[in-house]
Amino acid sequence: MTRTIDLVADLGEGFGPWRMGDDAALLDILTSANVACGFHAGDPRIMDQTVRGCAQRRVGIGAHPSFPDLQGFGRRDMGLTAEEVRTDVLYQFGALQAIAAFHGAKVTHLAPHGRLGNLVAVREDYADAVATAARRLDPELIVLAQDGRLAEAARAAGLRVGIVGIADRAYEDDGTLVRRTEPGAVIRDPEEIQRRTVRMVVDGVIESRNGVPIPVACDTVLVHGDTAGAVALAQRIRDGLEAAGVVIAPLADWLE
């Protein structure tokens, strides 16, 4: 049986004249994009440019909402209530959906960013807030998440869930990500990243930082667009997967 996988990166993460990563080059490799919606990065012009690029290349468009933490790039816990999380997600999704509609496209998935993305995996109130918002926004929406509370809440709400495997991040023995503040949290060796990604997709296994094999049934592989050499790395990952017989396609085209 042929394995199909989506290849996604976080894009549009600049602000004003400042840009992060080569989004245009990445869009020629990816099948989906998580687009920053203004709270941790992005602004109306960058969002418009990124969505236009996605629409031209038939790359799946995803909302990438975060805590309102522009200075901290969405990587700090803001101590928000679940109600604040819900309304912040709605606000950010609405902005991106308006731009997508202008370009004759739509937002097909939602992927919380940074610290919000970490917390929805373990906090039931945050997970329920995001899943409720997603369900009311669009019952056809796909929620991208790691295994955890958000995936459970989204499935309970009748939404499709795309499990994310992260190509360049180290995992703990319990399947959670190693905190970025710890040594070795981000893997730098392109050959090692390619090897781990192919094994994760083909065999459904990834090794923790302690060498423990962890079962992973991922639907999409996340490449960080702000990593040095991200374009070459994304191409290497795609080449490795295709050489292993994996079909690369947008998540919305095949996820049941």
mmCIF file of C-alpha atoms in Angstrom:
data_model
loop_
_atom_site.group_PDB
_atom_site.id
_atom_site.type_symbol
_atom_site.label_atom_id
_atom_site.label_comp_id
_atom_site.label_asym_id
_atom_site.label_seq_id
_atom_site.Cartn_x
_atom_site.Cartn_y
_atom_site.Cartn_z
ATOM 1 C CA MET A 1 0.000 0.000 0.000
ATOM 2 C CA THR A 2 1.427 3.383 -1.037
ATOM 3 C CA ARG A 3 1.917 5.836 1.823
ATOM 4 C CA THR A 4 0.759 9.437 1.315
ATOM 5 C CA ILE A 5 2.033 12.339 3.395
ATOM 6 C CA ASP A 6 1.645 16.111 3.492
ATOM 7 C CA LEU A 7 4.695 18.388 3.740
ATOM 8 C CA VAL A 8 4.084 21.632 5.647
ATOM 9 C CA ALA A 9 6.059 24.599 6.976
ATOM 10 C CA ASP A 10 5.265 27.706 9.009
ATOM 11 C CA LEU A 11 5.311 30.642 6.584
ATOM 12 C CA GLY A 12 4.591 34.367 6.540
ATOM 13 C CA GLU A 13 6.495 34.821 9.771
ATOM 14 C CA GLY A 14 7.933 38.241 9.020
ATOM 15 C CA PHE A 15 6.669 41.658 10.085
ATOM 16 C CA GLY A 16 6.807 44.934 8.167
ATOM 17 C CA PRO A 17 10.135 45.155 6.303
ATOM 18 C CA TRP A 18 11.610 42.243 8.278
ATOM 19 C CA ARG A 19 11.387 38.799 6.677
ATOM 20 C CA MET A 20 12.084 35.304 8.013
ATOM 21 C CA GLY A 21 13.027 32.547 5.603
ATOM 22 C CA ASP A 22 12.615 32.133 1.845
ATOM 23 C CA ASP A 23 8.884 31.502 1.637
ATOM 24 C CA ALA A 24 8.720 31.664 -2.165
ATOM 25 C CA ALA A 25 11.307 28.906 -2.577
ATOM 26 C CA LEU A 26 9.700 26.767 0.116
ATOM 27 C CA LEU A 27 6.300 27.043 -1.563
ATOM 28 C CA ASP A 28 7.752 25.252 -4.602
ATOM 29 C CA ILE A 29 8.524 22.233 -2.370
ATOM 30 C CA LEU A 30 5.677 22.125 0.162
ATOM 31 C CA THR A 31 2.126 20.868 -0.198
ATOM 32 C CA SER A 32 0.694 22.899 2.733
ATOM 33 C CA ALA A 33 1.548 26.062 4.650
ATOM 34 C CA ASN A 34 0.764 27.251 8.175
ATOM 35 C CA VAL A 35 0.367 31.015 7.701
ATOM 36 C CA ALA A 36 1.067 33.399 10.592
ATOM 37 C CA CYS A 37 -2.011 35.487 11.334
ATOM 38 C CA GLY A 38 -0.523 38.590 12.967
ATOM 39 C CA PHE A 39 -0.268 37.728 16.663
ATOM 40 C CA HIS A 40 3.235 36.230 16.736
ATOM 41 C CA ALA A 41 4.300 37.318 13.248
ATOM 42 C CA GLY A 42 2.791 38.394 9.954
ATOM 43 C CA ASP A 43 0.880 41.494 8.931
ATOM 44 C CA PRO A 44 -1.825 42.130 6.302
ATOM 45 C CA ARG A 45 0.662 42.579 3.447
ATOM 46 C CA ILE A 46 2.718 39.507 4.324
ATOM 47 C CA MET A 47 -0.428 37.430 4.836
ATOM 48 C CA ASP A 48 -1.720 38.554 1.438
ATOM 49 C CA GLN A 49 1.570 37.741 -0.301
ATOM 50 C CA THR A 50 1.829 34.330 1.344
ATOM 51 C CA VAL A 51 -1.762 33.349 0.555
ATOM 52 C CA ARG A 52 -1.350 34.497 -3.045
ATOM 53 C CA GLY A 53 1.718 32.277 -3.370
ATOM 54 C CA CYS A 54 -0.173 29.322 -1.913
ATOM 55 C CA ALA A 55 -3.130 29.827 -4.242
ATOM 56 C CA GLN A 56 -0.897 30.065 -7.327
ATOM 57 C CA ARG A 57 0.852 26.794 -6.473
ATOM 58 C CA ARG A 58 -2.199 24.934 -5.116
ATOM 59 C CA VAL A 59 -0.557 24.681 -1.691
ATOM 60 C CA GLY A 60 -2.985 24.049 1.177
ATOM 61 C CA ILE A 61 -3.590 27.153 3.299
ATOM 62 C CA GLY A 62 -3.649 26.822 7.068
ATOM 63 C CA ALA A 63 -4.213 29.338 9.841
ATOM 64 C CA HIS A 64 -1.355 29.461 12.357
ATOM 65 C CA PRO A 65 -2.826 31.321 15.358
ATOM 66 C CA SER A 66 -0.831 32.035 18.490
ATOM 67 C CA PHE A 67 -0.840 33.847 21.786
ATOM 68 C CA PRO A 68 -0.737 37.657 21.364
ATOM 69 C CA ASP A 69 3.040 37.677 21.766
ATOM 70 C CA LEU A 70 4.679 39.531 18.881
ATOM 71 C CA GLN A 71 7.836 40.338 20.823
ATOM 72 C CA GLY A 72 8.275 36.777 22.072
ATOM 73 C CA PHE A 73 7.322 35.173 18.732
ATOM 74 C CA GLY A 74 4.447 33.340 20.403
ATOM 75 C CA ARG A 75 6.753 31.179 22.479
ATOM 76 C CA ARG A 76 5.748 32.478 25.924
ATOM 77 C CA ASP A 77 2.809 31.405 28.081
ATOM 78 C CA MET A 78 0.532 34.459 28.301
ATOM 79 C CA GLY A 79 -1.684 33.090 31.076
ATOM 80 C CA LEU A 80 -4.861 33.486 29.007
ATOM 81 C CA THR A 81 -8.254 32.092 29.884
ATOM 82 C CA ALA A 82 -9.832 29.486 27.619
ATOM 83 C CA GLU A 83 -12.337 32.134 26.492
ATOM 84 C CA GLU A 84 -9.489 34.425 25.462
ATOM 85 C CA VAL A 85 -7.877 31.575 23.532
ATOM 86 C CA ARG A 86 -11.149 30.892 21.707
ATOM 87 C CA THR A 87 -11.733 34.515 20.692
ATOM 88 C CA ASP A 88 -8.096 35.066 19.730
ATOM 89 C CA VAL A 89 -8.215 32.019 17.442
ATOM 90 C CA LEU A 90 -11.450 33.261 15.855
ATOM 91 C CA TYR A 91 -9.959 36.720 15.280
ATOM 92 C CA GLN A 92 -6.813 35.398 13.623
ATOM 93 C CA PHE A 93 -8.605 32.780 11.512
ATOM 94 C CA GLY A 94 -11.109 35.385 10.312
ATOM 95 C CA ALA A 95 -8.369 37.702 9.104
ATOM 96 C CA LEU A 96 -6.659 34.953 7.123
ATOM 97 C CA GLN A 97 -9.921 33.602 5.715
ATOM 98 C CA ALA A 98 -10.830 37.063 4.390
ATOM 99 C CA ILE A 99 -7.526 37.285 2.525
ATOM 100 C CA ALA A 100 -7.910 33.732 1.213
ATOM 101 C CA ALA A 101 -11.421 34.523 -0.044
ATOM 102 C CA PHE A 102 -10.085 37.550 -1.917
ATOM 103 C CA HIS A 103 -7.713 35.214 -3.783
ATOM 104 C CA GLY A 104 -10.454 32.700 -4.546
ATOM 105 C CA ALA A 105 -9.139 30.232 -1.986
ATOM 106 C CA LYS A 106 -10.075 29.048 1.502
ATOM 107 C CA VAL A 107 -8.344 28.105 4.710
ATOM 108 C CA THR A 108 -8.421 24.316 4.915
ATOM 109 C CA HIS A 109 -6.621 23.667 8.185
ATOM 110 C CA LEU A 110 -5.753 25.172 11.546
ATOM 111 C CA ALA A 111 -2.455 24.629 13.387
ATOM 112 C CA PRO A 112 -1.806 26.438 16.687
ATOM 113 C CA HIS A 113 1.671 27.976 16.939
ATOM 114 C CA GLY A 114 4.413 27.954 19.519
ATOM 115 C CA ARG A 115 3.507 27.860 23.179
ATOM 116 C CA LEU A 116 -0.200 27.695 22.362
ATOM 117 C CA GLY A 117 0.518 24.641 20.230
ATOM 118 C CA ASN A 118 2.375 23.036 23.141
ATOM 119 C CA LEU A 119 -0.335 23.784 25.688
ATOM 120 C CA VAL A 120 -3.329 22.604 23.638
ATOM 121 C CA ALA A 121 -1.711 19.157 23.672
ATOM 122 C CA VAL A 122 -1.928 18.965 27.483
ATOM 123 C CA ARG A 123 -4.574 21.483 28.642
ATOM 124 C CA GLU A 124 -8.136 20.281 28.196
ATOM 125 C CA ASP A 125 -9.654 23.775 28.488
ATOM 126 C CA TYR A 126 -7.415 25.210 25.762
ATOM 127 C CA ALA A 127 -7.951 22.182 23.548
ATOM 128 C CA ASP A 128 -11.737 22.431 23.880
ATOM 129 C CA ALA A 129 -11.600 26.163 23.126
ATOM 130 C CA VAL A 130 -9.674 25.643 19.888
ATOM 131 C CA ALA A 131 -11.750 22.638 18.800
ATOM 132 C CA THR A 132 -15.013 24.492 19.472
ATOM 133 C CA ALA A 133 -13.830 27.484 17.465
ATOM 134 C CA ALA A 134 -12.726 25.260 14.582
ATOM 135 C CA ARG A 135 -16.006 23.329 14.503
ATOM 136 C CA ARG A 136 -18.131 26.480 14.443
ATOM 137 C CA LEU A 137 -15.932 28.086 11.802
ATOM 138 C CA ASP A 138 -15.997 25.177 9.344
ATOM 139 C CA PRO A 139 -16.986 21.546 9.995
ATOM 140 C CA GLU A 140 -14.697 20.559 7.080
ATOM 141 C CA LEU A 141 -11.659 22.169 8.700
ATOM 142 C CA ILE A 142 -8.659 19.948 9.461
ATOM 143 C CA VAL A 143 -6.944 20.459 12.812
ATOM 144 C CA LEU A 144 -3.185 19.868 12.801
ATOM 145 C CA ALA A 145 -1.872 18.660 16.145
ATOM 146 C CA GLN A 146 0.386 16.230 17.906
ATOM 147 C CA ASP A 147 -1.229 13.341 19.740
ATOM 148 C CA GLY A 148 -2.815 14.797 22.864
ATOM 149 C CA ARG A 149 -5.742 16.849 24.127
ATOM 150 C CA LEU A 150 -6.352 18.916 20.992
ATOM 151 C CA ALA A 151 -6.403 15.866 18.736
ATOM 152 C CA GLU A 152 -8.884 14.204 21.101
ATOM 153 C CA ALA A 153 -11.113 17.302 21.366
ATOM 154 C CA ALA A 154 -11.128 17.857 17.596
ATOM 155 C CA ARG A 155 -12.102 14.244 16.889
ATOM 156 C CA ALA A 156 -14.848 14.463 19.529
ATOM 157 C CA ALA A 157 -16.150 17.559 17.722
ATOM 158 C CA GLY A 158 -16.344 15.577 14.461
ATOM 159 C CA LEU A 159 -13.358 17.253 12.840
ATOM 160 C CA ARG A 160 -10.611 15.619 10.829
ATOM 161 C CA VAL A 161 -7.234 15.599 12.558
ATOM 162 C CA GLY A 162 -3.848 15.626 10.875
ATOM 163 C CA ILE A 163 -1.164 14.325 13.219
ATOM 164 C CA VAL A 164 2.056 16.291 12.880
ATOM 165 C CA GLY A 165 5.502 14.730 12.821
ATOM 166 C CA ILE A 166 8.265 17.288 13.278
ATOM 167 C CA ALA A 167 11.338 16.634 11.202
ATOM 168 C CA ASP A 168 13.962 18.631 13.066
ATOM 169 C CA ARG A 169 12.910 18.485 16.717
ATOM 170 C CA ALA A 170 13.993 16.029 19.415
ATOM 171 C CA TYR A 171 11.311 14.021 21.221
ATOM 172 C CA GLU A 172 11.055 12.984 24.862
ATOM 173 C CA ASP A 173 10.344 9.352 25.764
ATOM 174 C CA ASP A 174 6.632 10.184 26.219
ATOM 175 C CA GLY A 175 6.313 11.571 22.684
ATOM 176 C CA THR A 176 6.328 15.254 23.643
ATOM 177 C CA LEU A 177 8.893 17.644 22.210
ATOM 178 C CA VAL A 178 12.058 18.533 24.060
ATOM 179 C CA ARG A 179 11.755 22.154 25.213
ATOM 180 C CA ARG A 180 13.639 24.575 22.981
ATOM 181 C CA THR A 181 15.548 25.882 26.002
ATOM 182 C CA GLU A 182 17.263 22.504 26.437
ATOM 183 C CA PRO A 183 20.403 21.375 24.559
ATOM 184 C CA GLY A 184 19.710 19.231 21.517
ATOM 185 C CA ALA A 185 16.079 20.303 21.204
ATOM 186 C CA VAL A 186 16.605 21.217 17.547
ATOM 187 C CA ILE A 187 18.374 18.687 15.312
ATOM 188 C CA ARG A 188 20.821 20.318 12.882
ATOM 189 C CA ASP A 189 22.281 17.478 10.795
ATOM 190 C CA PRO A 190 20.409 17.311 7.436
ATOM 191 C CA GLU A 191 21.283 13.650 6.893
ATOM 192 C CA GLU A 192 19.982 12.714 10.330
ATOM 193 C CA ILE A 193 16.793 14.722 9.803
ATOM 194 C CA GLN A 194 16.153 12.996 6.485
ATOM 195 C CA ARG A 195 16.770 9.551 7.970
ATOM 196 C CA ARG A 196 14.499 10.197 10.962
ATOM 197 C CA THR A 197 11.732 11.615 8.767
ATOM 198 C CA VAL A 198 11.708 8.693 6.330
ATOM 199 C CA ARG A 199 11.620 6.209 9.215
ATOM 200 C CA MET A 200 8.840 8.171 10.916
ATOM 201 C CA VAL A 201 6.673 8.183 7.777
ATOM 202 C CA VAL A 202 7.450 4.711 6.387
ATOM 203 C CA ASP A 203 7.875 2.707 9.607
ATOM 204 C CA GLY A 204 5.789 4.833 11.995
ATOM 205 C CA VAL A 205 8.633 5.136 14.496
ATOM 206 C CA ILE A 206 10.842 7.945 15.749
ATOM 207 C CA GLU A 207 13.604 7.696 18.332
ATOM 208 C CA SER A 208 13.472 9.836 21.465
ATOM 209 C CA ARG A 209 16.596 11.689 22.547
ATOM 210 C CA ASN A 210 17.295 8.725 24.830
ATOM 211 C CA GLY A 211 17.045 6.237 21.977
ATOM 212 C CA VAL A 212 13.584 4.957 22.891
ATOM 213 C CA PRO A 213 11.494 4.007 19.812
ATOM 214 C CA ILE A 214 8.216 5.953 19.864
ATOM 215 C CA PRO A 215 5.232 4.960 17.677
ATOM 216 C CA VAL A 216 4.255 7.878 15.417
ATOM 217 C CA ALA A 217 1.385 7.751 12.930
ATOM 218 C CA CYS A 218 1.843 11.150 11.309
ATOM 219 C CA ASP A 219 -0.154 12.609 8.432
ATOM 220 C CA THR A 220 1.995 15.670 7.804
ATOM 221 C CA VAL A 221 5.687 16.416 8.258
ATOM 222 C CA LEU A 222 6.547 19.870 9.570
ATOM 223 C CA VAL A 223 9.691 21.626 8.372
ATOM 224 C CA HIS A 224 10.614 24.842 10.178
ATOM 225 C CA GLY A 225 10.995 27.619 7.618
ATOM 226 C CA ASP A 226 13.179 29.689 9.945
ATOM 227 C CA THR A 227 15.860 26.993 10.223
ATOM 228 C CA ALA A 228 19.174 27.779 8.527
ATOM 229 C CA GLY A 229 19.180 26.062 5.127
ATOM 230 C CA ALA A 230 15.434 25.382 5.351
ATOM 231 C CA VAL A 231 14.909 25.283 1.572
ATOM 232 C CA ALA A 232 17.652 22.728 0.958
ATOM 233 C CA LEU A 233 16.476 20.731 3.974
ATOM 234 C CA ALA A 234 12.854 20.688 2.791
ATOM 235 C CA GLN A 235 13.972 19.502 -0.649
ATOM 236 C CA ARG A 236 16.159 16.814 0.910
ATOM 237 C CA ILE A 237 13.255 15.569 3.036
ATOM 238 C CA ARG A 238 10.942 15.508 0.033
ATOM 239 C CA ASP A 239 13.524 13.694 -2.102
ATOM 240 C CA GLY A 240 14.091 11.113 0.648
ATOM 241 C CA LEU A 241 10.387 10.443 1.083
ATOM 242 C CA GLU A 242 9.730 10.125 -2.647
ATOM 243 C CA ALA A 243 12.724 7.807 -3.019
ATOM 244 C CA ALA A 244 11.086 5.627 -0.351
ATOM 245 C CA GLY A 245 7.909 5.451 -2.458
ATOM 246 C CA VAL A 246 5.915 8.011 -0.465
ATOM 247 C CA VAL A 247 3.394 10.206 -2.324
ATOM 248 C CA ILE A 248 3.528 13.895 -1.296
ATOM 249 C CA ALA A 249 0.135 15.620 -1.512
ATOM 250 C CA PRO A 250 -1.896 18.341 0.268
ATOM 251 C CA LEU A 251 -3.628 16.994 3.358
ATOM 252 C CA ALA A 252 -7.088 18.162 2.305
ATOM 253 C CA ASP A 253 -6.848 16.076 -0.891
ATOM 254 C CA TRP A 254 -6.632 12.689 0.838
ATOM 255 C CA LEU A 255 -7.172 12.782 4.606
ATOM 256 C CA GLU A 256 -10.362 10.937 5.522
#
